[in-house]
Amino acid sequence: MISRRRPSRKPKQKGSPKWMVTFADLVTLVLVFFILLFSMSQIDMIKFKAIAQAFKQDAVFEKDSSIIPGEYPAEEMNKEEADLNEQSLDQLAEEVQKYLQKNELEDTAAAIRNERGVVLVLQEQIVFSTGDAVVLHEAYPFLEKVGKLLETMPNLVKVEGHTDNRPIKNSIYPSNWELSSARASSVIRFFIENGRLAPERFIAVGYGDTRPLAPNISKDNMQKNRRVEIIISDPAYKE
């Protein structure tokens, strides 16, 4: 009996599956992609500092220069407008003071230049009768002068009414609050009706006897406290 030898099987080779090769290539490509992105996002600090330093130099942007010829930086324009406004307020105060001196009204009116702007202080007797809010005819020339000056400038105008601490009570003005408010409104109405002044420029306020210039202990002090103040406001001042 003839014996037959079975063909020997080749031993299986051990190793990674074929799909691992493709996967490894994919991972490598992704890694290279992210490395490129990272390298592209890096800032050359030396170049960055050089550029930043160049912008700081006066040769690039002078403080008093402008990129567009004939134009000024916003800060320069604001400063120029502020200077012009200061000059206008100074001139207004001077004009009113000259008028008061010329017409011998310095004892009953004053023009004060302060941080609020120009404050015109008018005592009661040159504008109103006692306990009344109708503007006297004697006050027309002065108020018309002020109105003409206001037409030359855009500033806001606040008119304040003030009284002494003597109580008032009648059918028209139940208290000093109503009287002081009515007087402020009457002055504003005069400006609007007798000049070319926009109503939105004005503010009327009545303080009654809450803001005296002097203690209400004498007739002279009370007379000082009964007043109207016209404030031509400085835009730079914030109440």
JSON list of C-alpha atoms in Angstrom, two decimals:
[
{"chain": "A", "resi": 1, "resn": "MET", "atom": "CA", "xyz": [0.00, 0.00, 0.00]},
{"chain": "A", "resi": 2, "resn": "ILE", "atom": "CA", "xyz": [1.43, 3.27, -1.15]},
{"chain": "A", "resi": 3, "resn": "SER", "atom": "CA", "xyz": [1.25, 6.11, 1.36]},
{"chain": "A", "resi": 4, "resn": "ARG", "atom": "CA", "xyz": [0.63, 9.67, 0.08]},
{"chain": "A", "resi": 5, "resn": "ARG", "atom": "CA", "xyz": [2.11, 12.68, 1.73]},
{"chain": "A", "resi": 6, "resn": "ARG", "atom": "CA", "xyz": [-0.15, 15.58, 2.25]},
{"chain": "A", "resi": 7, "resn": "PRO", "atom": "CA", "xyz": [1.16, 18.87, 0.90]},
{"chain": "A", "resi": 8, "resn": "SER", "atom": "CA", "xyz": [2.42, 21.01, 3.72]},
{"chain": "A", "resi": 9, "resn": "ARG", "atom": "CA", "xyz": [0.61, 24.29, 4.31]},
{"chain": "A", "resi": 10, "resn": "LYS", "atom": "CA", "xyz": [2.62, 27.50, 4.30]},
{"chain": "A", "resi": 11, "resn": "PRO", "atom": "CA", "xyz": [2.59, 29.16, 7.68]},
{"chain": "A", "resi": 12, "resn": "LYS", "atom": "CA", "xyz": [0.57, 32.40, 7.82]},
{"chain": "A", "resi": 13, "resn": "GLN", "atom": "CA", "xyz": [2.65, 35.56, 7.97]},
{"chain": "A", "resi": 14, "resn": "LYS", "atom": "CA", "xyz": [1.94, 37.75, 10.95]},
{"chain": "A", "resi": 15, "resn": "GLY", "atom": "CA", "xyz": [1.56, 41.58, 10.50]},
{"chain": "A", "resi": 16, "resn": "SER", "atom": "CA", "xyz": [-0.82, 44.56, 10.45]},
{"chain": "A", "resi": 17, "resn": "PRO", "atom": "CA", "xyz": [-3.96, 44.44, 8.32]},
{"chain": "A", "resi": 18, "resn": "LYS", "atom": "CA", "xyz": [-3.76, 46.12, 4.94]},
{"chain": "A", "resi": 19, "resn": "TRP", "atom": "CA", "xyz": [-6.28, 48.80, 5.95]},
{"chain": "A", "resi": 20, "resn": "MET", "atom": "CA", "xyz": [-3.87, 50.07, 8.59]},
{"chain": "A", "resi": 21, "resn": "VAL", "atom": "CA", "xyz": [-1.55, 51.35, 5.88]},
{"chain": "A", "resi": 22, "resn": "THR", "atom": "CA", "xyz": [-4.29, 53.52, 4.38]},
{"chain": "A", "resi": 23, "resn": "PHE", "atom": "CA", "xyz": [-5.37, 54.73, 7.84]},
{"chain": "A", "resi": 24, "resn": "ALA", "atom": "CA", "xyz": [-1.79, 55.64, 8.76]},
{"chain": "A", "resi": 25, "resn": "ASP", "atom": "CA", "xyz": [-1.42, 57.65, 5.55]},
{"chain": "A", "resi": 26, "resn": "LEU", "atom": "CA", "xyz": [-4.64, 59.51, 6.33]},
{"chain": "A", "resi": 27, "resn": "VAL", "atom": "CA", "xyz": [-3.52, 60.34, 9.87]},
{"chain": "A", "resi": 28, "resn": "THR", "atom": "CA", "xyz": [-0.19, 61.56, 8.55]},
{"chain": "A", "resi": 29, "resn": "LEU", "atom": "CA", "xyz": [-1.89, 63.83, 6.02]},
{"chain": "A", "resi": 30, "resn": "VAL", "atom": "CA", "xyz": [-4.19, 65.28, 8.67]},
{"chain": "A", "resi": 31, "resn": "LEU", "atom": "CA", "xyz": [-1.21, 65.89, 10.98]},
{"chain": "A", "resi": 32, "resn": "VAL", "atom": "CA", "xyz": [0.71, 67.67, 8.21]},
{"chain": "A", "resi": 33, "resn": "PHE", "atom": "CA", "xyz": [-2.37, 69.78, 7.43]},
{"chain": "A", "resi": 34, "resn": "PHE", "atom": "CA", "xyz": [-2.69, 70.99, 11.02]},
{"chain": "A", "resi": 35, "resn": "ILE", "atom": "CA", "xyz": [1.03, 71.66, 11.28]},
{"chain": "A", "resi": 36, "resn": "LEU", "atom": "CA", "xyz": [0.76, 73.89, 8.21]},
{"chain": "A", "resi": 37, "resn": "LEU", "atom": "CA", "xyz": [-2.22, 75.73, 9.69]},
{"chain": "A", "resi": 38, "resn": "PHE", "atom": "CA", "xyz": [-0.36, 76.27, 12.94]},
{"chain": "A", "resi": 39, "resn": "SER", "atom": "CA", "xyz": [2.75, 77.55, 11.23]},
{"chain": "A", "resi": 40, "resn": "MET", "atom": "CA", "xyz": [0.71, 79.94, 9.07]},
{"chain": "A", "resi": 41, "resn": "SER", "atom": "CA", "xyz": [-1.03, 81.41, 12.13]},
{"chain": "A", "resi": 42, "resn": "GLN", "atom": "CA", "xyz": [2.18, 82.30, 13.94]},
{"chain": "A", "resi": 43, "resn": "ILE", "atom": "CA", "xyz": [3.10, 85.99, 14.05]},
{"chain": "A", "resi": 44, "resn": "ASP", "atom": "CA", "xyz": [6.64, 86.99, 13.36]},
{"chain": "A", "resi": 45, "resn": "MET", "atom": "CA", "xyz": [7.10, 89.03, 16.55]},
{"chain": "A", "resi": 46, "resn": "ILE", "atom": "CA", "xyz": [10.17, 90.79, 15.18]},
{"chain": "A", "resi": 47, "resn": "LYS", "atom": "CA", "xyz": [8.26, 92.05, 12.14]},
{"chain": "A", "resi": 48, "resn": "PHE", "atom": "CA", "xyz": [5.22, 92.90, 14.28]},
{"chain": "A", "resi": 49, "resn": "LYS", "atom": "CA", "xyz": [7.28, 95.01, 16.70]},
{"chain": "A", "resi": 50, "resn": "ALA", "atom": "CA", "xyz": [8.99, 96.78, 13.82]},
{"chain": "A", "resi": 51, "resn": "ILE", "atom": "CA", "xyz": [5.65, 97.74, 12.26]},
{"chain": "A", "resi": 52, "resn": "ALA", "atom": "CA", "xyz": [4.21, 98.87, 15.61]},
{"chain": "A", "resi": 53, "resn": "GLN", "atom": "CA", "xyz": [7.27, 101.02, 16.26]},
{"chain": "A", "resi": 54, "resn": "ALA", "atom": "CA", "xyz": [6.95, 102.62, 12.84]},
{"chain": "A", "resi": 55, "resn": "PHE", "atom": "CA", "xyz": [3.37, 103.72, 13.61]},
{"chain": "A", "resi": 56, "resn": "LYS", "atom": "CA", "xyz": [4.54, 105.36, 16.84]},
{"chain": "A", "resi": 57, "resn": "GLN", "atom": "CA", "xyz": [7.09, 107.54, 15.12]},
{"chain": "A", "resi": 58, "resn": "ASP", "atom": "CA", "xyz": [6.18, 111.15, 14.43]},
{"chain": "A", "resi": 59, "resn": "ALA", "atom": "CA", "xyz": [7.33, 110.73, 10.85]},
{"chain": "A", "resi": 60, "resn": "VAL", "atom": "CA", "xyz": [4.31, 108.55, 10.09]},
{"chain": "A", "resi": 61, "resn": "PHE", "atom": "CA", "xyz": [1.49, 110.42, 11.85]},
{"chain": "A", "resi": 62, "resn": "GLU", "atom": "CA", "xyz": [2.27, 113.85, 13.23]},
{"chain": "A", "resi": 63, "resn": "LYS", "atom": "CA", "xyz": [-0.07, 115.02, 15.97]},
{"chain": "A", "resi": 64, "resn": "ASP", "atom": "CA", "xyz": [-0.95, 118.18, 14.09]},
{"chain": "A", "resi": 65, "resn": "SER", "atom": "CA", "xyz": [-1.19, 116.60, 10.65]},
{"chain": "A", "resi": 66, "resn": "SER", "atom": "CA", "xyz": [-3.97, 114.90, 8.75]},
{"chain": "A", "resi": 67, "resn": "ILE", "atom": "CA", "xyz": [-4.03, 112.13, 6.17]},
{"chain": "A", "resi": 68, "resn": "ILE", "atom": "CA", "xyz": [-6.42, 114.09, 3.96]},
{"chain": "A", "resi": 69, "resn": "PRO", "atom": "CA", "xyz": [-5.07, 117.57, 3.02]},
{"chain": "A", "resi": 70, "resn": "GLY", "atom": "CA", "xyz": [-7.14, 120.45, 4.32]},
{"chain": "A", "resi": 71, "resn": "GLU", "atom": "CA", "xyz": [-8.76, 118.46, 7.13]},
{"chain": "A", "resi": 72, "resn": "TYR", "atom": "CA", "xyz": [-8.02, 118.40, 10.86]},
{"chain": "A", "resi": 73, "resn": "PRO", "atom": "CA", "xyz": [-8.30, 115.57, 13.38]},
{"chain": "A", "resi": 74, "resn": "ALA", "atom": "CA", "xyz": [-11.52, 115.46, 15.39]},
{"chain": "A", "resi": 75, "resn": "GLU", "atom": "CA", "xyz": [-9.73, 116.52, 18.57]},
{"chain": "A", "resi": 76, "resn": "GLU", "atom": "CA", "xyz": [-8.33, 119.61, 16.87]},
{"chain": "A", "resi": 77, "resn": "MET", "atom": "CA", "xyz": [-11.79, 120.54, 15.58]},
{"chain": "A", "resi": 78, "resn": "ASN", "atom": "CA", "xyz": [-13.32, 120.11, 19.05]},
{"chain": "A", "resi": 79, "resn": "LYS", "atom": "CA", "xyz": [-10.63, 122.29, 20.60]},
{"chain": "A", "resi": 80, "resn": "GLU", "atom": "CA", "xyz": [-11.12, 124.93, 17.92]},
{"chain": "A", "resi": 81, "resn": "GLU", "atom": "CA", "xyz": [-14.89, 124.96, 18.49]},
{"chain": "A", "resi": 82, "resn": "ALA", "atom": "CA", "xyz": [-14.36, 125.19, 22.26]},
{"chain": "A", "resi": 83, "resn": "ASP", "atom": "CA", "xyz": [-12.02, 128.16, 21.83]},
{"chain": "A", "resi": 84, "resn": "LEU", "atom": "CA", "xyz": [-14.50, 129.95, 19.57]},
{"chain": "A", "resi": 85, "resn": "ASN", "atom": "CA", "xyz": [-17.29, 129.32, 22.06]},
{"chain": "A", "resi": 86, "resn": "GLU", "atom": "CA", "xyz": [-15.16, 130.73, 24.89]},
{"chain": "A", "resi": 87, "resn": "GLN", "atom": "CA", "xyz": [-14.50, 133.85, 22.86]},
{"chain": "A", "resi": 88, "resn": "SER", "atom": "CA", "xyz": [-18.20, 134.29, 22.06]},
{"chain": "A", "resi": 89, "resn": "LEU", "atom": "CA", "xyz": [-19.17, 134.02, 25.72]},
{"chain": "A", "resi": 90, "resn": "ASP", "atom": "CA", "xyz": [-16.45, 136.47, 26.74]},
{"chain": "A", "resi": 91, "resn": "GLN", "atom": "CA", "xyz": [-17.61, 138.97, 24.13]},
{"chain": "A", "resi": 92, "resn": "LEU", "atom": "CA", "xyz": [-21.24, 138.61, 25.21]},
{"chain": "A", "resi": 93, "resn": "ALA", "atom": "CA", "xyz": [-20.33, 139.28, 28.85]},
{"chain": "A", "resi": 94, "resn": "GLU", "atom": "CA", "xyz": [-18.34, 142.36, 27.81]},
{"chain": "A", "resi": 95, "resn": "GLU", "atom": "CA", "xyz": [-21.15, 143.71, 25.63]},
{"chain": "A", "resi": 96, "resn": "VAL", "atom": "CA", "xyz": [-23.74, 143.32, 28.39]},
{"chain": "A", "resi": 97, "resn": "GLN", "atom": "CA", "xyz": [-21.45, 144.89, 30.96]},
{"chain": "A", "resi": 98, "resn": "LYS", "atom": "CA", "xyz": [-20.88, 147.90, 28.70]},
{"chain": "A", "resi": 99, "resn": "TYR", "atom": "CA", "xyz": [-24.64, 148.27, 28.27]},
{"chain": "A", "resi": 100, "resn": "LEU", "atom": "CA", "xyz": [-25.19, 148.16, 32.02]},
{"chain": "A", "resi": 101, "resn": "GLN", "atom": "CA", "xyz": [-22.53, 150.79, 32.61]},
{"chain": "A", "resi": 102, "resn": "LYS", "atom": "CA", "xyz": [-23.83, 153.04, 29.84]},
{"chain": "A", "resi": 103, "resn": "ASN", "atom": "CA", "xyz": [-27.41, 152.88, 31.14]},
{"chain": "A", "resi": 104, "resn": "GLU", "atom": "CA", "xyz": [-26.45, 153.03, 34.85]},
{"chain": "A", "resi": 105, "resn": "LEU", "atom": "CA", "xyz": [-27.96, 149.63, 35.65]},
{"chain": "A", "resi": 106, "resn": "GLU", "atom": "CA", "xyz": [-25.01, 148.17, 37.54]},
{"chain": "A", "resi": 107, "resn": "ASP", "atom": "CA", "xyz": [-26.83, 148.47, 40.88]},
{"chain": "A", "resi": 108, "resn": "THR", "atom": "CA", "xyz": [-29.71, 146.26, 39.74]},
{"chain": "A", "resi": 109, "resn": "ALA", "atom": "CA", "xyz": [-28.12, 143.96, 37.14]},
{"chain": "A", "resi": 110, "resn": "ALA", "atom": "CA", "xyz": [-24.84, 142.16, 36.61]},
{"chain": "A", "resi": 111, "resn": "ALA", "atom": "CA", "xyz": [-23.07, 140.09, 33.95]},
{"chain": "A", "resi": 112, "resn": "ILE", "atom": "CA", "xyz": [-20.97, 137.32, 35.48]},
{"chain": "A", "resi": 113, "resn": "ARG", "atom": "CA", "xyz": [-18.60, 135.08, 33.51]},
{"chain": "A", "resi": 114, "resn": "ASN", "atom": "CA", "xyz": [-18.00, 131.74, 35.24]},
{"chain": "A", "resi": 115, "resn": "GLU", "atom": "CA", "xyz": [-17.80, 128.00, 34.54]},
{"chain": "A", "resi": 116, "resn": "ARG", "atom": "CA", "xyz": [-21.54, 127.87, 33.79]},
{"chain": "A", "resi": 117, "resn": "GLY", "atom": "CA", "xyz": [-21.13, 130.36, 30.95]},
{"chain": "A", "resi": 118, "resn": "VAL", "atom": "CA", "xyz": [-22.47, 133.92, 31.20]},
{"chain": "A", "resi": 119, "resn": "VAL", "atom": "CA", "xyz": [-24.91, 134.59, 34.03]},
{"chain": "A", "resi": 120, "resn": "LEU", "atom": "CA", "xyz": [-27.05, 137.72, 33.79]},
{"chain": "A", "resi": 121, "resn": "VAL", "atom": "CA", "xyz": [-28.54, 138.55, 37.19]},
{"chain": "A", "resi": 122, "resn": "LEU", "atom": "CA", "xyz": [-31.55, 140.88, 37.05]},
{"chain": "A", "resi": 123, "resn": "GLN", "atom": "CA", "xyz": [-33.14, 142.08, 40.25]},
{"chain": "A", "resi": 124, "resn": "GLU", "atom": "CA", "xyz": [-36.90, 142.08, 40.48]},
{"chain": "A", "resi": 125, "resn": "GLN", "atom": "CA", "xyz": [-37.45, 145.83, 40.29]},
{"chain": "A", "resi": 126, "resn": "ILE", "atom": "CA", "xyz": [-36.05, 146.27, 36.76]},
{"chain": "A", "resi": 127, "resn": "VAL", "atom": "CA", "xyz": [-38.09, 143.39, 35.25]},
{"chain": "A", "resi": 128, "resn": "PHE", "atom": "CA", "xyz": [-41.27, 142.85, 37.32]},
{"chain": "A", "resi": 129, "resn": "SER", "atom": "CA", "xyz": [-43.61, 144.53, 39.72]},
{"chain": "A", "resi": 130, "resn": "THR", "atom": "CA", "xyz": [-43.79, 143.02, 43.21]},
{"chain": "A", "resi": 131, "resn": "GLY", "atom": "CA", "xyz": [-45.78, 139.78, 43.20]},
{"chain": "A", "resi": 132, "resn": "ASP", "atom": "CA", "xyz": [-46.27, 139.87, 39.41]},
{"chain": "A", "resi": 133, "resn": "ALA", "atom": "CA", "xyz": [-44.77, 138.02, 36.42]},
{"chain": "A", "resi": 134, "resn": "VAL", "atom": "CA", "xyz": [-45.57, 140.47, 33.59]},
{"chain": "A", "resi": 135, "resn": "VAL", "atom": "CA", "xyz": [-42.39, 141.96, 32.08]},
{"chain": "A", "resi": 136, "resn": "LEU", "atom": "CA", "xyz": [-42.20, 145.73, 32.64]},
{"chain": "A", "resi": 137, "resn": "HIS", "atom": "CA", "xyz": [-41.85, 148.02, 29.62]},
{"chain": "A", "resi": 138, "resn": "GLU", "atom": "CA", "xyz": [-38.74, 149.52, 31.23]},
{"chain": "A", "resi": 139, "resn": "ALA", "atom": "CA", "xyz": [-37.04, 146.11, 30.83]},
{"chain": "A", "resi": 140, "resn": "TYR", "atom": "CA", "xyz": [-37.71, 145.86, 27.08]},
{"chain": "A", "resi": 141, "resn": "PRO", "atom": "CA", "xyz": [-34.54, 147.64, 25.84]},
{"chain": "A", "resi": 142, "resn": "PHE", "atom": "CA", "xyz": [-32.24, 145.50, 27.97]},
{"chain": "A", "resi": 143, "resn": "LEU", "atom": "CA", "xyz": [-33.95, 142.21, 27.07]},
{"chain": "A", "resi": 144, "resn": "GLU", "atom": "CA", "xyz": [-33.96, 143.19, 23.38]},
{"chain": "A", "resi": 145, "resn": "LYS", "atom": "CA", "xyz": [-30.21, 143.84, 23.61]},
{"chain": "A", "resi": 146, "resn": "VAL", "atom": "CA", "xyz": [-29.64, 140.41, 25.15]},
{"chain": "A", "resi": 147, "resn": "GLY", "atom": "CA", "xyz": [-31.90, 138.79, 22.55]},
{"chain": "A", "resi": 148, "resn": "LYS", "atom": "CA", "xyz": [-29.88, 140.31, 19.69]},
{"chain": "A", "resi": 149, "resn": "LEU", "atom": "CA", "xyz": [-26.68, 138.93, 21.21]},
{"chain": "A", "resi": 150, "resn": "LEU", "atom": "CA", "xyz": [-28.27, 135.49, 21.59]},
{"chain": "A", "resi": 151, "resn": "GLU", "atom": "CA", "xyz": [-29.10, 135.47, 17.88]},
{"chain": "A", "resi": 152, "resn": "THR", "atom": "CA", "xyz": [-25.39, 135.42, 17.08]},
{"chain": "A", "resi": 153, "resn": "MET", "atom": "CA", "xyz": [-24.65, 132.23, 19.04]},
{"chain": "A", "resi": 154, "resn": "PRO", "atom": "CA", "xyz": [-26.22, 128.75, 19.33]},
{"chain": "A", "resi": 155, "resn": "ASN", "atom": "CA", "xyz": [-25.83, 128.21, 23.09]},
{"chain": "A", "resi": 156, "resn": "LEU", "atom": "CA", "xyz": [-28.65, 126.89, 25.23]},
{"chain": "A", "resi": 157, "resn": "VAL", "atom": "CA", "xyz": [-30.24, 129.44, 27.56]},
{"chain": "A", "resi": 158, "resn": "LYS", "atom": "CA", "xyz": [-31.57, 128.64, 31.01]},
{"chain": "A", "resi": 159, "resn": "VAL", "atom": "CA", "xyz": [-33.76, 131.21, 32.75]},
{"chain": "A", "resi": 160, "resn": "GLU", "atom": "CA", "xyz": [-34.20, 130.85, 36.51]},
{"chain": "A", "resi": 161, "resn": "GLY", "atom": "CA", "xyz": [-36.77, 132.60, 38.67]},
{"chain": "A", "resi": 162, "resn": "HIS", "atom": "CA", "xyz": [-35.98, 133.26, 42.36]},
{"chain": "A", "resi": 163, "resn": "THR", "atom": "CA", "xyz": [-37.91, 134.86, 45.23]},
{"chain": "A", "resi": 164, "resn": "ASP", "atom": "CA", "xyz": [-37.32, 135.76, 48.84]},
{"chain": "A", "resi": 165, "resn": "ASN", "atom": "CA", "xyz": [-38.88, 133.72, 51.65]},
{"chain": "A", "resi": 166, "resn": "ARG", "atom": "CA", "xyz": [-41.96, 135.88, 52.17]},
{"chain": "A", "resi": 167, "resn": "PRO", "atom": "CA", "xyz": [-45.00, 133.73, 51.41]},
{"chain": "A", "resi": 168, "resn": "ILE", "atom": "CA", "xyz": [-47.33, 134.69, 48.61]},
{"chain": "A", "resi": 169, "resn": "LYS", "atom": "CA", "xyz": [-50.82, 133.34, 48.11]},
{"chain": "A", "resi": 170, "resn": "ASN", "atom": "CA", "xyz": [-53.38, 134.58, 45.62]},
{"chain": "A", "resi": 171, "resn": "SER", "atom": "CA", "xyz": [-55.57, 133.23, 42.85]},
{"chain": "A", "resi": 172, "resn": "ILE", "atom": "CA", "xyz": [-52.77, 133.48, 40.27]},
{"chain": "A", "resi": 173, "resn": "TYR", "atom": "CA", "xyz": [-49.71, 132.41, 42.26]},
{"chain": "A", "resi": 174, "resn": "PRO", "atom": "CA", "xyz": [-50.53, 130.09, 45.17]},
{"chain": "A", "resi": 175, "resn": "SER", "atom": "CA", "xyz": [-46.87, 130.08, 46.27]},
{"chain": "A", "resi": 176, "resn": "ASN", "atom": "CA", "xyz": [-43.40, 131.33, 45.41]},
{"chain": "A", "resi": 177, "resn": "TRP", "atom": "CA", "xyz": [-42.89, 128.24, 43.24]},
{"chain": "A", "resi": 178, "resn": "GLU", "atom": "CA", "xyz": [-45.57, 129.38, 40.80]},
{"chain": "A", "resi": 179, "resn": "LEU", "atom": "CA", "xyz": [-44.38, 133.01, 40.88]},
{"chain": "A", "resi": 180, "resn": "SER", "atom": "CA", "xyz": [-40.73, 132.17, 40.18]},
{"chain": "A", "resi": 181, "resn": "SER", "atom": "CA", "xyz": [-41.64, 129.73, 37.41]},
{"chain": "A", "resi": 182, "resn": "ALA", "atom": "CA", "xyz": [-43.99, 132.24, 35.77]},
{"chain": "A", "resi": 183, "resn": "ARG", "atom": "CA", "xyz": [-41.31, 134.93, 35.80]},
{"chain": "A", "resi": 184, "resn": "ALA", "atom": "CA", "xyz": [-38.78, 132.61, 34.12]},
{"chain": "A", "resi": 185, "resn": "SER", "atom": "CA", "xyz": [-41.35, 131.71, 31.49]},
{"chain": "A", "resi": 186, "resn": "SER", "atom": "CA", "xyz": [-42.25, 135.35, 30.86]},
{"chain": "A", "resi": 187, "resn": "VAL", "atom": "CA", "xyz": [-38.63, 136.25, 30.09]},
{"chain": "A", "resi": 188, "resn": "ILE", "atom": "CA", "xyz": [-38.31, 133.34, 27.68]},
{"chain": "A", "resi": 189, "resn": "ARG", "atom": "CA", "xyz": [-41.59, 134.26, 26.00]},
{"chain": "A", "resi": 190, "resn": "PHE", "atom": "CA", "xyz": [-40.28, 137.79, 25.50]},
{"chain": "A", "resi": 191, "resn": "PHE", "atom": "CA", "xyz": [-37.10, 136.50, 23.80]},
{"chain": "A", "resi": 192, "resn": "ILE", "atom": "CA", "xyz": [-39.02, 134.21, 21.47]},
{"chain": "A", "resi": 193, "resn": "GLU", "atom": "CA", "xyz": [-41.71, 136.72, 20.52]},
{"chain": "A", "resi": 194, "resn": "ASN", "atom": "CA", "xyz": [-39.31, 139.61, 19.98]},
{"chain": "A", "resi": 195, "resn": "GLY", "atom": "CA", "xyz": [-36.43, 137.89, 18.23]},
{"chain": "A", "resi": 196, "resn": "ARG", "atom": "CA", "xyz": [-35.41, 135.08, 15.91]},
{"chain": "A", "resi": 197, "resn": "LEU", "atom": "CA", "xyz": [-34.70, 132.54, 18.63]},
{"chain": "A", "resi": 198, "resn": "ALA", "atom": "CA", "xyz": [-35.75, 128.89, 18.56]},
{"chain": "A", "resi": 199, "resn": "PRO", "atom": "CA", "xyz": [-37.90, 127.83, 21.56]},
{"chain": "A", "resi": 200, "resn": "GLU", "atom": "CA", "xyz": [-35.96, 124.58, 21.96]},
{"chain": "A", "resi": 201, "resn": "ARG", "atom": "CA", "xyz": [-32.91, 126.57, 23.05]},
{"chain": "A", "resi": 202, "resn": "PHE", "atom": "CA", "xyz": [-34.60, 127.66, 26.29]},
{"chain": "A", "resi": 203, "resn": "ILE", "atom": "CA", "xyz": [-35.21, 126.09, 29.69]},
{"chain": "A", "resi": 204, "resn": "ALA", "atom": "CA", "xyz": [-37.43, 127.74, 32.33]},
{"chain": "A", "resi": 205, "resn": "VAL", "atom": "CA", "xyz": [-36.91, 126.89, 36.00]},
{"chain": "A", "resi": 206, "resn": "GLY", "atom": "CA", "xyz": [-38.55, 128.28, 39.13]},
{"chain": "A", "resi": 207, "resn": "TYR", "atom": "CA", "xyz": [-36.64, 127.80, 42.38]},
{"chain": "A", "resi": 208, "resn": "GLY", "atom": "CA", "xyz": [-38.89, 129.81, 44.70]},
{"chain": "A", "resi": 209, "resn": "ASP", "atom": "CA", "xyz": [-36.92, 130.85, 47.77]},
{"chain": "A", "resi": 210, "resn": "THR", "atom": "CA", "xyz": [-34.68, 127.75, 47.86]},
{"chain": "A", "resi": 211, "resn": "ARG", "atom": "CA", "xyz": [-31.52, 129.37, 46.41]},
{"chain": "A", "resi": 212, "resn": "PRO", "atom": "CA", "xyz": [-31.02, 132.75, 48.07]},
{"chain": "A", "resi": 213, "resn": "LEU", "atom": "CA", "xyz": [-27.94, 134.87, 47.39]},
{"chain": "A", "resi": 214, "resn": "ALA", "atom": "CA", "xyz": [-28.03, 136.17, 50.95]},
{"chain": "A", "resi": 215, "resn": "PRO", "atom": "CA", "xyz": [-29.87, 135.27, 54.17]},
{"chain": "A", "resi": 216, "resn": "ASN", "atom": "CA", "xyz": [-33.41, 136.67, 54.22]},
{"chain": "A", "resi": 217, "resn": "ILE", "atom": "CA", "xyz": [-32.80, 138.74, 57.34]},
{"chain": "A", "resi": 218, "resn": "SER", "atom": "CA", "xyz": [-33.00, 142.26, 55.91]},
{"chain": "A", "resi": 219, "resn": "LYS", "atom": "CA", "xyz": [-34.78, 144.21, 53.21]},
{"chain": "A", "resi": 220, "resn": "ASP", "atom": "CA", "xyz": [-31.59, 144.61, 51.19]},
{"chain": "A", "resi": 221, "resn": "ASN", "atom": "CA", "xyz": [-30.91, 140.88, 51.27]},
{"chain": "A", "resi": 222, "resn": "MET", "atom": "CA", "xyz": [-34.47, 140.06, 50.32]},
{"chain": "A", "resi": 223, "resn": "GLN", "atom": "CA", "xyz": [-34.23, 142.46, 47.41]},
{"chain": "A", "resi": 224, "resn": "LYS", "atom": "CA", "xyz": [-31.11, 140.66, 46.16]},
{"chain": "A", "resi": 225, "resn": "ASN", "atom": "CA", "xyz": [-32.86, 137.32, 46.40]},
{"chain": "A", "resi": 226, "resn": "ARG", "atom": "CA", "xyz": [-35.85, 138.44, 44.31]},
{"chain": "A", "resi": 227, "resn": "ARG", "atom": "CA", "xyz": [-34.24, 138.05, 40.91]},
{"chain": "A", "resi": 228, "resn": "VAL", "atom": "CA", "xyz": [-34.16, 136.41, 37.50]},
{"chain": "A", "resi": 229, "resn": "GLU", "atom": "CA", "xyz": [-30.99, 134.77, 36.24]},
{"chain": "A", "resi": 230, "resn": "ILE", "atom": "CA", "xyz": [-30.36, 134.26, 32.53]},
{"chain": "A", "resi": 231, "resn": "ILE", "atom": "CA", "xyz": [-27.64, 131.67, 31.98]},
{"chain": "A", "resi": 232, "resn": "ILE", "atom": "CA", "xyz": [-26.11, 131.44, 28.51]},
{"chain": "A", "resi": 233, "resn": "SER", "atom": "CA", "xyz": [-24.68, 127.98, 28.97]},
{"chain": "A", "resi": 234, "resn": "ASP", "atom": "CA", "xyz": [-21.12, 126.90, 28.27]},
{"chain": "A", "resi": 235, "resn": "PRO", "atom": "CA", "xyz": [-21.39, 123.51, 26.47]},
{"chain": "A", "resi": 236, "resn": "ALA", "atom": "CA", "xyz": [-18.40, 122.24, 28.44]},
{"chain": "A", "resi": 237, "resn": "TYR", "atom": "CA", "xyz": [-20.22, 122.72, 31.75]},
{"chain": "A", "resi": 238, "resn": "LYS", "atom": "CA", "xyz": [-22.22, 119.78, 33.14]},
{"chain": "A", "resi": 239, "resn": "GLU", "atom": "CA", "xyz": [-24.67, 120.48, 35.93]}
]
